[in-house]
Amino acid sequence: MNAQVSIKEIIKDFIYIGSQLKELFKGREEFKSIIDFLLAKEYLDDELDIPFPKFKDLELGTGIKTHMLRKHLTKMHSEIFTYERKLNLSFKKVIYHFYITYFNHSCQFSVDHLTHLPRVGDTISLPFVSALIPINYFYVENIMHELENNTQVIVITLKVGQYNEYFKFMKDKALELGDLSFSEIYDLSENEIKKIIYARTPYR
């Protein structure tokens, strides 16, 4: 049996799938004012930096009484996220975000369409990033998927050089043993990471 769901977290969940709510609850007039309120502001726009609404904000904005608002929010949430679900989410748009770091150089860009999704370890040539990255020889280090609104965001992290399965194993081992932190993985260069892990006896 699931623990009681937080109304605050339900509101947050709905904001992250906001653009789908109208379609999911089309024709459900009892939920219309809730959806309209949640879609009225761009809460996910980092530049606007709008704080997420609280339950009281939603109550005042919709004019729905407390007990009924709680009931509606819980009902909507259960129809999407529990065993009682009747509705399916749909992420029709895909955006690919590429991130590259090399010492004090960095570059990031987005792509609307790729015929094939690169895999971890694949070698990639990007001749159009030379103004920011002085080397044009990369490999895919990591791929992460983010689902937000109606969009699947695929984040592809590239590193300069060639993929090395042994180094990947040793780096994962260092993370597991606590000899490296996740922040160091992102902040340090590959050579700096190698100096840390190969200097320790267990890694030789």
Coordinates of C-alpha atoms in Angstrom, one line a residue:
M1 CA 0.0 0.0 0.0
N2 CA 1.4 3.4 -1.0
A3 CA 2.0 6.1 1.6
Q4 CA -0.2 9.2 1.4
V5 CA 0.8 11.4 -1.4
S6 CA 1.9 15.0 -0.7
I7 CA -0.4 17.6 -2.3
K8 CA 2.7 19.8 -2.6
E9 CA 4.5 17.2 -4.7
I10 CA 1.4 16.5 -6.8
I11 CA 1.4 20.2 -7.8
K12 CA 5.1 19.9 -8.6
D13 CA 4.5 16.7 -10.7
F14 CA 1.8 18.4 -12.7
I15 CA 4.0 21.4 -13.5
Y16 CA 6.6 19.1 -15.1
I17 CA 3.9 17.6 -17.4
G18 CA 1.9 20.8 -17.6
S19 CA 1.5 20.9 -21.4
Q20 CA -0.1 17.4 -21.4
L21 CA -2.8 18.1 -18.8
K22 CA -5.3 19.8 -21.2
E23 CA -5.2 16.7 -23.5
L24 CA -5.2 14.2 -20.6
F25 CA -8.3 15.7 -19.0
K26 CA -10.1 17.0 -22.0
G27 CA -13.8 17.5 -21.3
R28 CA -13.3 17.2 -17.6
E29 CA -14.7 20.6 -16.6
E30 CA -14.2 19.9 -12.8
F31 CA -10.4 20.1 -13.5
K32 CA -10.3 22.9 -16.0
S33 CA -9.6 25.8 -13.5
I34 CA -6.8 23.8 -11.9
I35 CA -5.1 23.1 -15.3
D36 CA -5.6 26.7 -16.4
F37 CA -3.9 28.0 -13.2
L38 CA -0.9 25.6 -13.6
L39 CA -0.4 26.6 -17.2
A40 CA -0.8 30.3 -16.7
K41 CA 2.9 30.8 -15.8
E42 CA 6.2 29.4 -17.2
Y43 CA 7.4 27.8 -14.0
L44 CA 10.0 25.7 -15.7
D45 CA 11.7 28.7 -17.4
D46 CA 15.0 29.1 -15.6
E47 CA 15.4 32.6 -16.8
L48 CA 12.1 33.7 -15.3
D49 CA 12.8 31.9 -12.0
I50 CA 9.2 31.8 -11.0
P51 CA 8.7 29.9 -7.7
F52 CA 6.4 26.9 -7.8
P53 CA 2.9 27.7 -6.6
K54 CA 1.8 26.5 -3.1
F55 CA -1.5 24.8 -2.4
K56 CA -2.9 28.1 -1.0
D57 CA -2.0 29.9 -4.2
L58 CA -3.9 27.2 -6.2
E59 CA -6.8 27.5 -3.8
L60 CA -7.1 31.2 -4.2
G61 CA -6.4 31.2 -7.9
T62 CA -9.1 28.6 -8.7
G63 CA -11.7 29.5 -6.1
I64 CA -12.1 25.8 -5.3
K65 CA -12.6 25.0 -1.6
T66 CA -9.8 23.2 0.3
H67 CA -11.4 19.7 0.6
M68 CA -12.6 19.6 -3.0
L69 CA -9.3 20.9 -4.4
R70 CA -7.4 18.1 -2.5
K71 CA -9.9 15.6 -3.9
H72 CA -9.5 16.8 -7.5
L73 CA -5.7 16.9 -7.3
T74 CA -5.5 13.4 -5.8
K75 CA -8.0 12.1 -8.4
M76 CA -6.1 13.6 -11.3
H77 CA -2.8 12.2 -10.0
S78 CA -4.1 8.7 -9.4
E79 CA -5.4 8.5 -12.9
I80 CA -1.9 9.0 -14.3
F81 CA 0.5 7.6 -11.7
T82 CA -1.1 4.7 -9.7
Y83 CA -2.5 1.3 -10.4
E84 CA -5.8 3.0 -11.0
R85 CA -4.3 4.9 -13.9
K86 CA -6.5 5.4 -17.0
L87 CA -4.4 7.9 -18.8
N88 CA -1.1 7.6 -20.7
L89 CA 1.5 10.3 -20.9
S90 CA 3.0 11.1 -24.4
F91 CA 6.3 12.7 -25.1
K92 CA 6.1 13.4 -28.8
K93 CA 9.0 15.9 -29.2
V94 CA 12.7 15.0 -28.9
I95 CA 15.6 17.4 -28.4
Y96 CA 19.2 16.3 -28.2
H97 CA 21.5 18.4 -25.9
F98 CA 25.2 18.0 -26.5
Y99 CA 27.7 19.0 -23.7
I100 CA 31.5 19.1 -24.2
T101 CA 34.2 20.2 -21.7
Y102 CA 37.9 20.2 -22.2
F103 CA 40.1 21.8 -19.5
N104 CA 38.9 25.5 -19.5
H105 CA 37.0 25.1 -22.7
S106 CA 33.3 24.2 -22.9
C107 CA 30.6 24.0 -25.6
Q108 CA 26.9 23.0 -25.6
F109 CA 24.3 23.0 -28.4
S110 CA 20.9 21.4 -29.2
V111 CA 19.7 19.4 -32.1
D112 CA 16.1 18.8 -33.1
H113 CA 16.7 15.7 -35.1
L114 CA 19.2 12.9 -35.4
T115 CA 18.8 9.9 -37.7
H116 CA 20.6 7.7 -35.2
L117 CA 21.1 8.1 -31.5
P118 CA 24.9 7.8 -30.6
R119 CA 25.8 5.2 -28.1
V120 CA 28.2 5.3 -25.2
G121 CA 31.7 4.8 -26.6
D122 CA 30.9 6.0 -30.1
T123 CA 33.4 8.4 -31.7
I124 CA 32.0 11.7 -33.0
S125 CA 33.5 14.4 -35.2
L126 CA 32.1 17.9 -34.8
P127 CA 34.0 20.3 -37.2
F128 CA 31.6 23.1 -36.3
V129 CA 32.7 23.6 -32.7
S130 CA 36.3 24.6 -33.3
A131 CA 35.9 28.2 -32.1
L132 CA 35.2 26.9 -28.6
I133 CA 36.9 23.5 -28.5
P134 CA 40.4 23.3 -30.0
I135 CA 40.2 19.5 -30.7
N136 CA 37.8 17.7 -33.0
Y137 CA 37.9 14.2 -31.7
F138 CA 35.2 13.1 -29.2
Y139 CA 33.6 10.1 -27.7
V140 CA 30.2 9.7 -26.0
E141 CA 30.8 9.4 -22.3
N142 CA 27.2 9.4 -21.0
I143 CA 23.6 9.6 -22.2
M144 CA 20.8 10.8 -20.0
H145 CA 17.1 11.0 -20.8
E146 CA 14.9 13.7 -19.2
L147 CA 11.1 13.8 -19.7
E148 CA 9.5 17.2 -19.2
N149 CA 6.2 18.6 -20.5
N150 CA 5.7 16.8 -23.8
T151 CA 9.4 16.6 -24.6
Q152 CA 12.0 13.9 -24.3
V153 CA 15.4 15.6 -23.7
I154 CA 18.3 13.4 -24.5
V155 CA 21.5 14.8 -22.9
I156 CA 24.7 13.5 -24.6
T157 CA 28.0 14.2 -22.8
L158 CA 31.1 14.2 -25.0
K159 CA 34.7 13.9 -23.9
V160 CA 37.8 14.6 -26.0
G161 CA 39.8 11.6 -27.0
Q162 CA 38.9 7.9 -27.5
Y163 CA 36.7 5.7 -25.4
N164 CA 38.6 3.4 -23.0
E165 CA 36.6 0.5 -21.4
Y166 CA 39.4 -0.1 -18.8
F167 CA 39.5 3.5 -17.7
K168 CA 35.7 3.5 -17.5
F169 CA 35.9 0.4 -15.2
M170 CA 38.6 2.0 -13.0
K171 CA 36.6 5.3 -12.8
D172 CA 33.5 3.4 -11.7
K173 CA 35.5 1.5 -9.2
A174 CA 36.9 4.7 -7.7
L175 CA 33.4 6.1 -7.5
E176 CA 32.1 3.0 -5.8
L177 CA 35.0 3.0 -3.2
G178 CA 34.6 6.7 -2.5
D179 CA 38.0 7.7 -3.9
L180 CA 36.3 9.9 -6.5
S181 CA 33.2 12.1 -6.1
F182 CA 30.6 12.8 -8.8
S183 CA 31.6 16.5 -8.7
E184 CA 35.2 15.5 -9.4
I185 CA 34.1 13.4 -12.4
Y186 CA 32.5 16.5 -14.0
D187 CA 35.0 19.2 -12.8
L188 CA 38.3 17.4 -13.4
S189 CA 39.9 16.6 -16.7
E190 CA 40.4 13.0 -17.8
N191 CA 44.1 13.2 -17.1
E192 CA 43.5 14.6 -13.6
I193 CA 41.1 11.8 -12.9
K194 CA 43.7 9.2 -14.1
K195 CA 46.4 10.7 -11.8
I196 CA 44.0 10.1 -8.8
I197 CA 42.9 6.6 -9.5
Y198 CA 46.1 5.1 -10.9
A199 CA 48.2 6.6 -8.0
R200 CA 46.4 4.3 -5.6
T201 CA 47.6 0.7 -5.1
P202 CA 44.2 -1.1 -5.5
Y203 CA 43.9 0.3 -9.1
R204 CA 47.3 -1.0 -10.4

